[in-house]
PDB file of C-alpha atoms and ligand atoms in Angstrom:
ATOM      1  CA  MET R   1    -163.410 182.396  -2.221  1.00 77.00           C
ATOM      2  CA  ASP R   2    -161.553 184.021   0.671  1.00 88.00           C
ATOM      3  CA  THR R   3    -162.038 187.631   1.821  1.00 91.00           C
ATOM      4  CA  LEU R   4    -158.808 188.839   0.255  1.00 91.00           C
ATOM      5  CA  THR R   5    -159.748 187.507  -3.208  1.00 92.00           C
ATOM      6  CA  LEU R   6    -163.238 188.933  -2.803  1.00 93.00           C
ATOM      7  CA  THR R   7    -161.917 192.392  -1.897  1.00 95.00           C
ATOM      8  CA  ALA R   8    -159.397 192.288  -4.734  1.00 95.00           C
ATOM      9  CA  SER R   9    -162.139 191.185  -7.154  1.00 95.00           C
ATOM     10  CA  PHE R  10    -164.233 194.160  -6.085  1.00 96.00           C
ATOM     11  CA  PHE R  11    -161.379 196.560  -6.865  1.00 96.00           C
ATOM     12  CA  VAL R  12    -160.764 194.831 -10.196  1.00 97.00           C
ATOM     13  CA  LEU R  13    -164.494 195.274 -10.920  1.00 96.00           C
ATOM     14  CA  LEU R  14    -164.156 199.033 -10.311  1.00 95.00           C
ATOM     15  CA  ILE R  15    -161.042 199.177 -12.516  1.00 96.00           C
ATOM     16  CA  GLY R  16    -162.924 197.250 -15.202  1.00 96.00           C
ATOM     17  CA  LEU R  17    -165.883 199.638 -15.030  1.00 95.00           C
ATOM     18  CA  CYS R  18    -163.577 202.645 -15.441  1.00 94.00           C
ATOM     19  CA  PHE R  19    -161.860 201.049 -18.432  1.00 96.00           C
ATOM     20  CA  GLY R  20    -165.285 200.180 -19.851  1.00 95.00           C
ATOM     21  CA  SER R  21    -166.273 203.829 -19.540  1.00 92.00           C
ATOM     22  CA  PHE R  22    -163.007 204.856 -21.244  1.00 92.00           C
ATOM     23  CA  LEU R  23    -163.713 202.244 -23.942  1.00 94.00           C
ATOM     24  CA  ASN R  24    -167.008 203.985 -24.765  1.00 92.00           C
ATOM     25  CA  VAL R  25    -165.116 207.256 -25.169  1.00 90.00           C
ATOM     26  CA  VAL R  26    -162.489 205.624 -27.429  1.00 92.00           C
ATOM     27  CA  VAL R  27    -165.200 204.160 -29.693  1.00 92.00           C
ATOM     28  CA  LEU R  28    -167.287 207.341 -29.757  1.00 87.00           C
ATOM     29  CA  ARG R  29    -164.305 209.594 -30.501  1.00 88.00           C
ATOM     30  CA  ALA R  30    -163.009 207.221 -33.182  1.00 89.00           C
ATOM     31  CA  PHE R  31    -166.234 207.815 -35.095  1.00 88.00           C
ATOM     32  CA  SER R  32    -166.269 211.585 -34.483  1.00 85.00           C
ATOM     33  CA  GLY R  33    -162.535 211.934 -35.142  1.00 85.00           C
ATOM     34  CA  GLU R  34    -161.940 213.833 -31.896  1.00 83.00           C
ATOM     35  CA  SER R  35    -159.005 213.359 -29.537  1.00 82.00           C
ATOM     36  CA  ILE R  36    -159.623 210.972 -26.622  1.00 77.00           C
ATOM     37  CA  SER R  37    -158.380 213.423 -23.990  1.00 75.00           C
ATOM     38  CA  TYR R  38    -159.996 216.661 -25.178  1.00 73.00           C
ATOM     39  CA  PRO R  39    -162.665 218.058 -25.052  1.00 73.00           C
ATOM     40  CA  ALA R  40    -164.429 216.840 -21.912  1.00 77.00           C
ATOM     41  CA  SER R  41    -167.309 214.377 -22.342  1.00 81.00           C
ATOM     42  CA  LYS R  42    -170.514 215.947 -23.600  1.00 82.00           C
ATOM     43  CA  CYS R  43    -173.989 214.905 -24.627  1.00 84.00           C
ATOM     44  CA  PRO R  44    -173.868 213.875 -28.307  1.00 78.00           C
ATOM     45  CA  LYS R  45    -177.286 215.499 -28.832  1.00 83.00           C
ATOM     46  CA  CYS R  46    -177.275 218.859 -27.053  1.00 87.00           C
ATOM     47  CA  GLN R  47    -173.450 219.145 -26.828  1.00 84.00           C
ATOM     48  CA  LYS R  48    -173.607 220.303 -23.172  1.00 86.00           C
ATOM     49  CA  PRO R  49    -170.486 219.251 -21.226  1.00 86.00           C
ATOM     50  CA  LEU R  50    -171.309 216.632 -18.593  1.00 86.00           C
ATOM     51  CA  TYR R  51    -170.927 217.119 -14.822  1.00 86.00           C
ATOM     52  CA  TRP R  52    -168.404 214.876 -13.074  1.00 85.00           C
ATOM     53  CA  TRP R  53    -171.123 212.658 -11.636  1.00 86.00           C
ATOM     54  CA  HIS R  54    -172.508 211.976 -15.134  1.00 86.00           C
ATOM     55  CA  ASN R  55    -169.308 210.078 -15.859  1.00 83.00           C
ATOM     56  CA  ILE R  56    -169.544 207.449 -13.121  1.00 87.00           C
ATOM     57  CA  PRO R  57    -169.732 204.083 -14.900  1.00 89.00           C
ATOM     58  CA  LEU R  58    -173.090 202.229 -14.635  1.00 88.00           C
ATOM     59  CA  LEU R  59    -174.181 204.311 -11.621  1.00 87.00           C
ATOM     60  CA  SER R  60    -174.700 207.539 -13.565  1.00 88.00           C
ATOM     61  CA  TYR R  61    -176.791 205.698 -16.139  1.00 90.00           C
ATOM     62  CA  LEU R  62    -179.062 204.482 -13.348  1.00 89.00           C
ATOM     63  CA  LEU R  63    -179.096 207.871 -11.552  1.00 88.00           C
ATOM     64  CA  LEU R  64    -180.017 209.672 -14.790  1.00 89.00           C
ATOM     65  CA  GLY R  65    -182.615 207.040 -15.673  1.00 89.00           C
ATOM     66  CA  GLY R  66    -180.932 206.485 -19.048  1.00 89.00           C
ATOM     67  CA  LYS R  67    -181.557 210.106 -20.134  1.00 91.00           C
ATOM     68  CA  CYS R  68    -179.371 213.174 -20.685  1.00 91.00           C
ATOM     69  CA  TYR R  69    -179.483 215.455 -17.610  1.00 90.00           C
ATOM     70  CA  PHE R  70    -180.000 218.547 -19.766  1.00 91.00           C
ATOM     71  CA  CYS R  71    -182.070 217.664 -22.820  1.00 90.00           C
ATOM     72  CA  LYS R  72    -183.551 214.335 -21.604  1.00 90.00           C
ATOM     73  CA  THR R  73    -182.433 212.569 -24.776  1.00 89.00           C
ATOM     74  CA  HIS R  74    -182.332 208.804 -24.344  1.00 90.00           C
ATOM     75  CA  ILE R  75    -178.770 207.556 -23.710  1.00 87.00           C
ATOM     76  CA  SER R  76    -177.931 204.375 -25.628  1.00 88.00           C
ATOM     77  CA  TRP R  77    -177.928 201.217 -23.481  1.00 89.00           C
ATOM     78  CA  GLN R  78    -174.686 200.402 -25.290  1.00 89.00           C
ATOM     79  CA  TYR R  79    -172.747 202.434 -22.697  1.00 91.00           C
ATOM     80  CA  PRO R  80    -173.706 200.547 -19.505  1.00 93.00           C
ATOM     81  CA  ILE R  81    -173.559 197.201 -21.380  1.00 95.00           C
ATOM     82  CA  VAL R  82    -169.988 197.875 -22.580  1.00 95.00           C
ATOM     83  CA  GLU R  83    -168.962 198.969 -19.066  1.00 95.00           C
ATOM     84  CA  ALA R  84    -170.464 195.845 -17.507  1.00 96.00           C
ATOM     85  CA  VAL R  85    -168.962 193.457 -20.105  1.00 97.00           C
ATOM     86  CA  THR R  86    -165.483 194.998 -19.701  1.00 97.00           C
ATOM     87  CA  ALA R  87    -165.699 194.770 -15.911  1.00 97.00           C
ATOM     88  CA  VAL R  88    -166.890 191.133 -15.976  1.00 97.00           C
ATOM     89  CA  LEU R  89    -164.076 190.101 -18.360  1.00 97.00           C
ATOM     90  CA  PHE R  90    -161.507 191.919 -16.168  1.00 97.00           C
ATOM     91  CA  VAL R  91    -162.736 190.105 -13.046  1.00 97.00           C
ATOM     92  CA  LEU R  92    -162.914 186.683 -14.750  1.00 97.00           C
ATOM     93  CA  SER R  93    -159.361 187.034 -16.093  1.00 97.00           C
ATOM     94  CA  PHE R  94    -158.143 188.165 -12.656  1.00 97.00           C
ATOM     95  CA  LEU R  95    -159.756 185.142 -10.974  1.00 96.00           C
ATOM     96  CA  LYS R  96    -158.323 182.779 -13.584  1.00 95.00           C
ATOM     97  CA  PHE R  97    -154.779 184.107 -13.961  1.00 94.00           C
ATOM     98  CA  GLY R  98    -154.109 186.070 -10.766  1.00 93.00           C
ATOM     99  CA  MET R  99    -152.327 189.418 -10.450  1.00 91.00           C
ATOM    100  CA  SER R 100    -149.276 189.462 -12.732  1.00 92.00           C
ATOM    101  CA  ALA R 101    -147.718 191.233 -15.708  1.00 92.00           C
ATOM    102  CA  HIS R 102    -149.489 188.663 -17.857  1.00 94.00           C
ATOM    103  CA  LEU R 103    -152.848 189.824 -16.479  1.00 97.00           C
ATOM    104  CA  ILE R 104    -152.133 193.460 -17.418  1.00 97.00           C
ATOM    105  CA  PHE R 105    -151.332 192.243 -20.943  1.00 97.00           C
ATOM    106  CA  LEU R 106    -154.610 190.269 -21.054  1.00 97.00           C
ATOM    107  CA  TRP R 107    -156.558 193.343 -19.913  1.00 98.00           C
ATOM    108  CA  ALA R 108    -155.028 195.305 -22.797  1.00 98.00           C
ATOM    109  CA  VAL R 109    -155.991 192.476 -25.186  1.00 98.00           C
ATOM    110  CA  ILE R 110    -159.557 192.423 -23.803  1.00 98.00           C
ATOM    111  CA  PHE R 111    -159.797 196.205 -24.096  1.00 98.00           C
ATOM    112  CA  MET R 112    -158.611 196.409 -27.721  1.00 98.00           C
ATOM    113  CA  SER R 113    -160.665 193.331 -28.710  1.00 97.00           C
ATOM    114  CA  LEU R 114    -163.819 195.014 -27.430  1.00 97.00           C
ATOM    115  CA  VAL R 115    -162.952 198.306 -29.190  1.00 97.00           C
ATOM    116  CA  LEU R 116    -162.620 196.459 -32.521  1.00 96.00           C
ATOM    117  CA  ALA R 117    -165.749 194.357 -31.973  1.00 95.00           C
ATOM    118  CA  ILE R 118    -167.906 197.371 -31.050  1.00 95.00           C
ATOM    119  CA  THR R 119    -166.861 199.592 -33.965  1.00 94.00           C
ATOM    120  CA  ASP R 120    -167.376 196.610 -36.296  1.00 92.00           C
ATOM    121  CA  ILE R 121    -170.848 195.816 -34.908  1.00 90.00           C
ATOM    122  CA  LYS R 122    -172.001 199.456 -34.724  1.00 89.00           C
ATOM    123  CA  GLU R 123    -170.842 200.801 -38.073  1.00 87.00           C
ATOM    124  CA  HIS R 124    -169.128 197.888 -39.830  1.00 87.00           C
ATOM    125  CA  VAL R 125    -165.895 199.846 -39.560  1.00 90.00           C
ATOM    126  CA  VAL R 126    -162.449 198.715 -38.400  1.00 93.00           C
ATOM    127  CA  PHE R 127    -159.993 201.504 -37.648  1.00 94.00           C
ATOM    128  CA  LEU R 128    -156.434 200.799 -38.759  1.00 94.00           C
ATOM    129  CA  MET R 129    -155.096 202.796 -35.804  1.00 94.00           C
ATOM    130  CA  HIS R 130    -156.865 200.467 -33.327  1.00 96.00           C
ATOM    131  CA  CYS R 131    -155.378 197.394 -35.049  1.00 97.00           C
ATOM    132  CA  LEU R 132    -151.898 198.976 -35.028  1.00 97.00           C
ATOM    133  CA  ILE R 133    -152.078 199.707 -31.290  1.00 97.00           C
ATOM    134  CA  PHE R 134    -153.434 196.178 -30.686  1.00 98.00           C
ATOM    135  CA  ALA R 135    -150.610 194.567 -32.703  1.00 98.00           C
ATOM    136  CA  CYS R 136    -147.993 196.711 -30.906  1.00 98.00           C
ATOM    137  CA  ILE R 137    -149.335 195.563 -27.517  1.00 98.00           C
ATOM    138  CA  GLY R 138    -148.727 191.948 -28.589  1.00 98.00           C
ATOM    139  CA  LEU R 139    -145.294 192.581 -30.100  1.00 98.00           C
ATOM    140  CA  VAL R 140    -143.990 194.721 -27.215  1.00 98.00           C
ATOM    141  CA  TYR R 141    -145.243 192.330 -24.527  1.00 97.00           C
ATOM    142  CA  HIS R 142    -143.654 189.312 -26.213  1.00 97.00           C
ATOM    143  CA  ALA R 143    -140.431 191.191 -26.935  1.00 96.00           C
ATOM    144  CA  GLY R 144    -140.294 191.978 -23.226  1.00 96.00           C
ATOM    145  CA  ALA R 145    -140.981 188.356 -22.324  1.00 95.00           C
ATOM    146  CA  THR R 146    -138.138 187.223 -24.584  1.00 94.00           C
ATOM    147  CA  GLY R 147    -135.836 189.854 -23.064  1.00 94.00           C
ATOM    148  CA  ILE R 148    -136.599 188.691 -19.523  1.00 93.00           C
ATOM    149  CA  MET R 149    -136.026 185.065 -20.541  1.00 91.00           C
ATOM    150  CA  ALA R 150    -132.651 186.030 -22.053  1.00 90.00           C
ATOM    151  CA  LEU R 151    -131.668 187.964 -18.892  1.00 93.00           C
ATOM    152  CA  LYS R 152    -132.532 184.947 -16.765  1.00 91.00           C
ATOM    153  CA  GLY R 153    -130.232 182.902 -18.977  1.00 87.00           C
ATOM    154  CA  ALA R 154    -132.965 180.685 -20.391  1.00 84.00           C
ATOM    155  CA  GLU R 155    -132.113 178.808 -23.547  1.00 84.00           C
ATOM    156  CA  LEU R 156    -133.959 180.514 -26.390  1.00 84.00           C
ATOM    157  CA  THR R 157    -134.769 178.538 -29.506  1.00 84.00           C
ATOM    158  CA  TRP R 158    -135.240 180.559 -32.642  1.00 81.00           C
ATOM    159  CA  LEU R 159    -138.783 179.407 -33.383  1.00 80.00           C
ATOM    160  CA  HIS R 160    -140.188 179.088 -29.894  1.00 81.00           C
ATOM    161  CA  ASN R 161    -139.197 182.279 -28.125  1.00 91.00           C
ATOM    162  CA  PRO R 162    -142.206 184.543 -27.403  1.00 94.00           C
ATOM    163  CA  PHE R 163    -141.173 187.364 -29.744  1.00 96.00           C
ATOM    164  CA  THR R 164    -140.751 185.108 -32.810  1.00 96.00           C
ATOM    165  CA  VAL R 165    -144.040 183.374 -31.973  1.00 96.00           C
ATOM    166  CA  SER R 166    -145.697 186.798 -31.869  1.00 97.00           C
ATOM    167  CA  VAL R 167    -144.177 188.098 -35.130  1.00 97.00           C
ATOM    168  CA  LEU R 168    -144.958 184.847 -36.974  1.00 97.00           C
ATOM    169  CA  GLY R 169    -148.480 184.927 -35.494  1.00 97.00           C
ATOM    170  CA  MET R 170    -149.024 188.369 -36.967  1.00 98.00           C
ATOM    171  CA  LEU R 171    -147.762 187.261 -40.380  1.00 98.00           C
ATOM    172  CA  LEU R 172    -149.713 183.974 -40.361  1.00 97.00           C
ATOM    173  CA  GLY R 173    -152.940 185.706 -39.291  1.00 97.00           C
ATOM    174  CA  GLY R 174    -152.565 188.232 -42.103  1.00 96.00           C
ATOM    175  CA  LEU R 175    -151.646 185.537 -44.640  1.00 97.00           C
ATOM    176  CA  ILE R 176    -154.627 183.258 -43.857  1.00 96.00           C
ATOM    177  CA  MET R 177    -157.073 186.158 -44.076  1.00 94.00           C
ATOM    178  CA  LEU R 178    -155.401 187.471 -47.246  1.00 93.00           C
ATOM    179  CA  ILE R 179    -155.886 184.069 -48.915  1.00 93.00           C
ATOM    180  CA  TYR R 180    -159.505 183.987 -47.716  1.00 90.00           C
ATOM    181  CA  PHE R 181    -159.915 187.565 -48.956  1.00 87.00           C
ATOM    182  CA  GLY R 182    -158.595 186.613 -52.410  1.00 87.00           C
ATOM    183  CA  VAL R 183    -160.688 183.435 -52.705  1.00 87.00           C
ATOM    184  CA  SER R 184    -163.929 185.119 -51.618  1.00 82.00           C
ATOM    185  CA  TYR R 185    -163.175 188.026 -53.979  1.00 81.00           C
ATOM    186  CA  ILE R 186    -162.936 185.616 -56.911  1.00 84.00           C
ATOM    187  CA  LEU R 187    -165.995 183.581 -55.781  1.00 81.00           C
ATOM    188  CA  ALA R 188    -168.074 186.755 -55.405  1.00 74.00           C
ATOM    189  CA  GLY R 189    -167.262 187.658 -59.009  1.00 75.00           C
ATOM    190  CA  GLY R 190    -164.898 190.518 -58.288  1.00 72.00           C
ATOM    191  CA  ARG R 191    -166.987 192.087 -55.544  1.00 71.00           C
ATOM    192  CA  MET R 192    -165.731 192.749 -52.034  1.00 68.00           C
ATOM    193  CA  ALA R 193    -167.227 189.950 -49.949  1.00 63.00           C
ATOM    194  CA  MET R 194    -165.464 191.113 -46.786  1.00 67.00           C
ATOM    195  CA  GLY R 195    -163.705 194.186 -45.484  1.00 73.00           C
ATOM    196  CA  ASP R 196    -159.925 194.371 -45.430  1.00 82.00           C
ATOM    197  CA  GLY R 197    -160.269 195.326 -41.754  1.00 90.00           C
ATOM    198  CA  ASP R 198    -160.613 191.621 -40.932  1.00 91.00           C
ATOM    199  CA  ILE R 199    -157.043 191.103 -42.184  1.00 94.00           C
ATOM    200  CA  TYR R 200    -155.703 193.700 -39.726  1.00 96.00           C
ATOM    201  CA  ILE R 201    -157.759 192.250 -36.854  1.00 97.00           C
ATOM    202  CA  ALA R 202    -156.308 188.782 -37.561  1.00 97.00           C
ATOM    203  CA  MET R 203    -152.776 190.250 -37.652  1.00 97.00           C
ATOM    204  CA  ALA R 204    -153.282 192.007 -34.300  1.00 98.00           C
ATOM    205  CA  LEU R 205    -154.718 188.857 -32.708  1.00 98.00           C
ATOM    206  CA  GLY R 206    -151.810 186.884 -34.198  1.00 98.00           C
ATOM    207  CA  ALA R 207    -149.298 189.228 -32.557  1.00 98.00           C
ATOM    208  CA  CYS R 208    -151.031 188.744 -29.191  1.00 98.00           C
ATOM    209  CA  PHE R 209    -151.792 185.002 -29.327  1.00 97.00           C
ATOM    210  CA  GLY R 210    -148.876 183.746 -31.476  1.00 96.00           C
ATOM    211  CA  TRP R 211    -148.688 181.516 -34.556  1.00 95.00           C
ATOM    212  CA  GLU R 212    -149.514 178.339 -32.651  1.00 93.00           C
ATOM    213  CA  LYS R 213    -152.957 179.692 -31.776  1.00 95.00           C
ATOM    214  CA  ILE R 214    -153.957 182.240 -34.414  1.00 97.00           C
ATOM    215  CA  TRP R 215    -155.051 179.641 -36.988  1.00 96.00           C
ATOM    216  CA  ILE R 216    -157.269 177.978 -34.350  1.00 96.00           C
ATOM    217  CA  ILE R 217    -158.767 181.395 -33.566  1.00 97.00           C
ATOM    218  CA  ILE R 218    -159.512 182.008 -37.266  1.00 96.00           C
ATOM    219  CA  ILE R 219    -161.128 178.577 -37.774  1.00 96.00           C
ATOM    220  CA  MET R 220    -163.183 179.022 -34.610  1.00 96.00           C
ATOM    221  CA  GLY R 221    -164.071 182.529 -35.791  1.00 95.00           C
ATOM    222  CA  PHE R 222    -165.553 181.053 -38.979  1.00 93.00           C
ATOM    223  CA  ILE R 223    -167.600 178.557 -36.954  1.00 93.00           C
ATOM    224  CA  ILE R 224    -168.870 181.279 -34.590  1.00 94.00           C
ATOM    225  CA  GLN R 225    -169.736 183.532 -37.529  1.00 91.00           C
ATOM    226  CA  ALA R 226    -171.600 180.692 -39.276  1.00 89.00           C
ATOM    227  CA  PHE R 227    -173.554 180.105 -36.081  1.00 90.00           C
ATOM    228  CA  ILE R 228    -174.401 183.813 -35.649  1.00 90.00           C
ATOM    229  CA  THR R 229    -175.402 184.079 -39.323  1.00 88.00           C
ATOM    230  CA  GLY R 230    -177.604 180.984 -38.941  1.00 87.00           C
ATOM    231  CA  VAL R 231    -179.364 182.387 -35.881  1.00 90.00           C
ATOM    232  CA  LEU R 232    -179.920 185.785 -37.569  1.00 89.00           C
ATOM    233  CA  PHE R 233    -181.167 184.046 -40.723  1.00 87.00           C
ATOM    234  CA  GLU R 234    -183.628 181.965 -38.703  1.00 89.00           C
ATOM    235  CA  TYR R 235    -184.806 185.125 -36.951  1.00 90.00           C
ATOM    236  CA  ARG R 236    -185.435 186.785 -40.315  1.00 88.00           C
ATOM    237  CA  LEU R 237    -187.351 183.716 -41.549  1.00 87.00           C
ATOM    238  CA  LEU R 238    -189.600 183.990 -38.486  1.00 89.00           C
ATOM    239  CA  GLU R 239    -190.223 187.650 -39.297  1.00 88.00           C
ATOM    240  CA  GLU R 240    -191.095 186.691 -42.870  1.00 85.00           C
ATOM    241  CA  LYS R 241    -193.363 183.926 -41.515  1.00 87.00           C
ATOM    242  CA  ASN R 242    -191.450 181.382 -43.637  1.00 86.00           C
ATOM    243  CA  TYR R 243    -192.093 178.537 -41.179  1.00 88.00           C
ATOM    244  CA  LYS R 244    -191.262 175.753 -43.672  1.00 86.00           C
ATOM    245  CA  LEU R 245    -187.669 176.891 -44.117  1.00 86.00           C
ATOM    246  CA  PHE R 246    -187.353 177.947 -40.468  1.00 89.00           C
ATOM    247  CA  GLY R 247    -188.450 174.508 -39.266  1.00 90.00           C
ATOM    248  CA  GLY R 248    -186.364 172.753 -41.897  1.00 89.00           C
ATOM    249  CA  ILE R 249    -183.123 174.485 -40.901  1.00 89.00           C
ATOM    250  CA  LEU R 250    -183.860 173.898 -37.213  1.00 91.00           C
ATOM    251  CA  ALA R 251    -184.510 170.197 -37.948  1.00 92.00           C
ATOM    252  CA  VAL R 252    -181.212 169.873 -39.859  1.00 90.00           C
ATOM    253  CA  ALA R 253    -179.336 171.531 -36.973  1.00 90.00           C
ATOM    254  CA  ILE R 254    -180.926 169.239 -34.380  1.00 92.00           C
ATOM    255  CA  LEU R 255    -180.444 166.116 -36.542  1.00 91.00           C
ATOM    256  CA  ALA R 256    -176.805 167.032 -37.215  1.00 90.00           C
ATOM    257  CA  ALA R 257    -176.195 167.527 -33.491  1.00 91.00           C
ATOM    258  CA  GLY R 258    -177.900 164.183 -32.830  1.00 90.00           C
ATOM    259  CA  TYR R 259    -175.722 162.532 -35.479  1.00 89.00           C
ATOM    260  CA  TRP R 260    -172.581 163.936 -33.903  1.00 90.00           C
ATOM    261  CA  TYR R 261    -173.716 162.829 -30.444  1.00 90.00           C
ATOM    262  CA  SER R 262    -174.668 159.318 -31.624  1.00 88.00           C
ATOM    263  CA  ASN R 263    -171.294 158.985 -33.309  1.00 86.00           C
ATOM    264  CA  THR R 264    -169.191 160.124 -30.320  1.00 88.00           C
ATOM    265  CA  ALA R 265    -171.319 158.087 -27.891  1.00 86.00           C
ATOM    266  CA  GLY R 266    -170.783 155.000 -30.071  1.00 85.00           C
ATOM    267  CA  LEU R 267    -174.527 154.456 -30.708  1.00 82.00           C
ATOM    268  CA  PHE R 268    -173.895 153.669 -34.374  1.00 83.00           C
ATOM    269  CA  GLU R 269    -171.510 150.800 -33.605  1.00 83.00           C
ATOM    270  CA  ASN R 270    -173.032 147.365 -34.313  1.00 81.00           C
ATOM    271  CA  ASN R 271    -176.270 149.125 -35.272  1.00 84.00           C
ATOM    272  CA  ALA R 272    -176.230 149.465 -39.046  1.00 85.00           C
ATOM    273  CA  ILE R 273    -180.013 149.906 -39.334  1.00 88.00           C
ATOM    274  CA  TYR R 274    -180.020 152.876 -36.934  1.00 87.00           C
ATOM    275  CA  LEU R 275    -177.091 154.453 -38.777  1.00 88.00           C
ATOM    276  CA  LEU R 276    -178.738 153.903 -42.175  1.00 90.00           C
ATOM    277  CA  ALA R 277    -182.152 155.237 -41.071  1.00 90.00           C
ATOM    278  CA  TYR R 278    -180.599 158.255 -39.404  1.00 89.00           C
ATOM    279  CA  THR R 279    -178.456 159.071 -42.435  1.00 90.00           C
ATOM    280  CA  ILE R 280    -181.438 158.782 -44.819  1.00 92.00           C
ATOM    281  CA  VAL R 281    -183.612 161.074 -42.679  1.00 91.00           C
ATOM    282  CA  LEU R 282    -180.783 163.606 -42.294  1.00 91.00           C
ATOM    283  CA  ILE R 283    -180.043 163.680 -46.027  1.00 91.00           C
ATOM    284  CA  GLY R 284    -183.758 163.831 -46.857  1.00 92.00           C
ATOM    285  CA  VAL R 285    -184.397 166.840 -44.623  1.00 90.00           C
ATOM    286  CA  ALA R 286    -181.195 168.493 -45.871  1.00 90.00           C
ATOM    287  CA  ILE R 287    -182.313 168.111 -49.505  1.00 91.00           C
ATOM    288  CA  TYR R 288    -185.725 169.567 -48.622  1.00 89.00           C
ATOM    289  CA  VAL R 289    -184.073 172.565 -46.931  1.00 88.00           C
ATOM    290  CA  CYS R 290    -181.713 173.098 -49.874  1.00 87.00           C
ATOM    291  CA  ARG R 291    -184.658 173.152 -52.293  1.00 86.00           C
ATOM    292  CA  GLN R 292    -186.538 175.661 -50.116  1.00 82.00           C
ATOM    293  CA  LEU R 293    -183.402 177.738 -49.685  1.00 81.00           C
ATOM    294  CA  PHE R 294    -182.700 177.712 -53.410  1.00 79.00           C
ATOM    295  CA  GLY R 295    -186.250 178.846 -54.141  1.00 76.00           C
ATOM    296  CA  LYS R 296    -185.919 181.643 -51.590  1.00 73.00           C
ATOM    297  CA  VAL R 297    -182.570 182.892 -52.837  1.00 68.00           C
ATOM    298  CA  LEU R 298    -183.746 182.849 -56.484  1.00 66.00           C
ATOM    299  CA  GLY R 299    -187.067 184.514 -55.650  1.00 64.00           C
ATOM    300  CA  SER R 300    -185.886 187.038 -53.077  1.00 59.00           C
ATOM    301  CA  LYS R 301    -185.270 190.695 -53.625  1.00 51.00           C
ATOM    302  CA  THR R 302    -183.993 191.367 -50.122  1.00 51.00           C
ATOM    303  CA  GLU R 303    -180.261 191.733 -49.658  1.00 54.00           C
ATOM    304  CA  GLY R 304    -178.274 188.973 -47.983  1.00 59.00           C
ATOM    305  CA  LEU R 305    -177.156 188.994 -44.378  1.00 65.00           C
ATOM    306  CA  ALA R 306    -173.801 190.668 -43.919  1.00 70.00           C
ATOM    307  CA  VAL R 307    -172.448 189.596 -40.549  1.00 76.00           C
ATOM    308  CA  PRO R 308    -169.120 191.277 -39.726  1.00 84.00           C
ATOM    309  CA  PHE R 309    -166.303 188.801 -39.091  1.00 89.00           C
ATOM    310  CA  GLY R 310    -164.408 190.911 -36.554  1.00 92.00           C
ATOM    311  CA  PRO R 311    -166.637 190.196 -33.538  1.00 94.00           C
ATOM    312  CA  ALA R 312    -166.512 186.432 -34.263  1.00 94.00           C
ATOM    313  CA  LEU R 313    -162.682 186.564 -34.386  1.00 95.00           C
ATOM    314  CA  VAL R 314    -162.539 188.524 -31.131  1.00 96.00           C
ATOM    315  CA  LEU R 315    -164.932 186.070 -29.465  1.00 96.00           C
ATOM    316  CA  ALA R 316    -162.761 183.146 -30.606  1.00 96.00           C
ATOM    317  CA  GLY R 317    -159.774 184.963 -29.060  1.00 97.00           C
ATOM    318  CA  PHE R 318    -161.628 185.176 -25.734  1.00 97.00           C
ATOM    319  CA  VAL R 319    -162.392 181.427 -25.865  1.00 96.00           C
ATOM    320  CA  ILE R 320    -158.679 180.667 -26.421  1.00 95.00           C
ATOM    321  CA  MET R 321    -157.729 183.115 -23.667  1.00 95.00           C
ATOM    322  CA  PHE R 322    -160.035 181.663 -21.017  1.00 95.00           C
ATOM    323  CA  PHE R 323    -159.853 177.978 -22.002  1.00 93.00           C
ATOM    324  CA  PRO R 324    -156.238 177.513 -23.185  1.00 85.00           C
ATOM    325  CA  ALA R 325    -156.186 173.907 -21.986  1.00 81.00           C
ATOM    326  CA  LEU R 326    -158.860 172.901 -24.487  1.00 80.00           C
ATOM    327  CA  PHE R 327    -156.653 173.617 -27.507  1.00 73.00           C
TER     328      PHE R 327
HETATM  329 ZN1   ZN D 401    -178.327 216.259 -23.975  1.00 80.06          ZN
END
């Protein structure tokens, strides 16, 4: 990395930290219902307005030792984490895509994605206003891109110009989630199995990523959510000291990964005995786990794990954003 890129990256880091700090305010004020510009930042506990140096991203948290200057109440580690994550994503996108109008658009996408993910994780809430702003960012940017293409005299096909791709992405994202919403509603016996906020998140992501990518994002979102749910479920089993089921699920995961690896590496070819033995072991362990799981679900009084889908969708969006060549 040359000096110029390094210097620029440092400035992008500072910009990212400031936006991360602003992000915390947006999330906090969305919950409290206050305006984002007024009043000035204050301690949520003792309500004392903060001094200017209490608002420096990351640094103030360290200077204050993670406590309010006035009442010494512990400040949530969520604030510095959000600032750091925003800054890192800003720098990574700058290094990957370079300074351009596209980068500014990506920063807006990163910002709104994080807002949605944080409110969803913290309180299982998705604010319609956030989704609307997010969707508008996608629509306006792609309308602009289409306009510039038209001005340059590029030949615009109806289906493949950026604005149409964006509008159709929004509709497709909403449609897929609406179908999923309906199916899970019926399967859950008329109970809400998911929040309608996920529909709006998918629409906003669709407007930003377009119809060619939104369905990949949703599928990947399901996979990520299944993975997160699995990890959380295993963690709970450990807490409950249910080592049989914990070990069983871990064994199935490892065996399944091994099966996938053996298959792609061609280890099963011309080796019927290996394939047969592997399949029998895998199915055997899977049946054992299913029996254990069934017994647990029937005998348990604890409520199921409810993992919000929004963060998984947002994460899938980041994967598509940073590794577009893979899809
Ligand atoms: Zn305080």
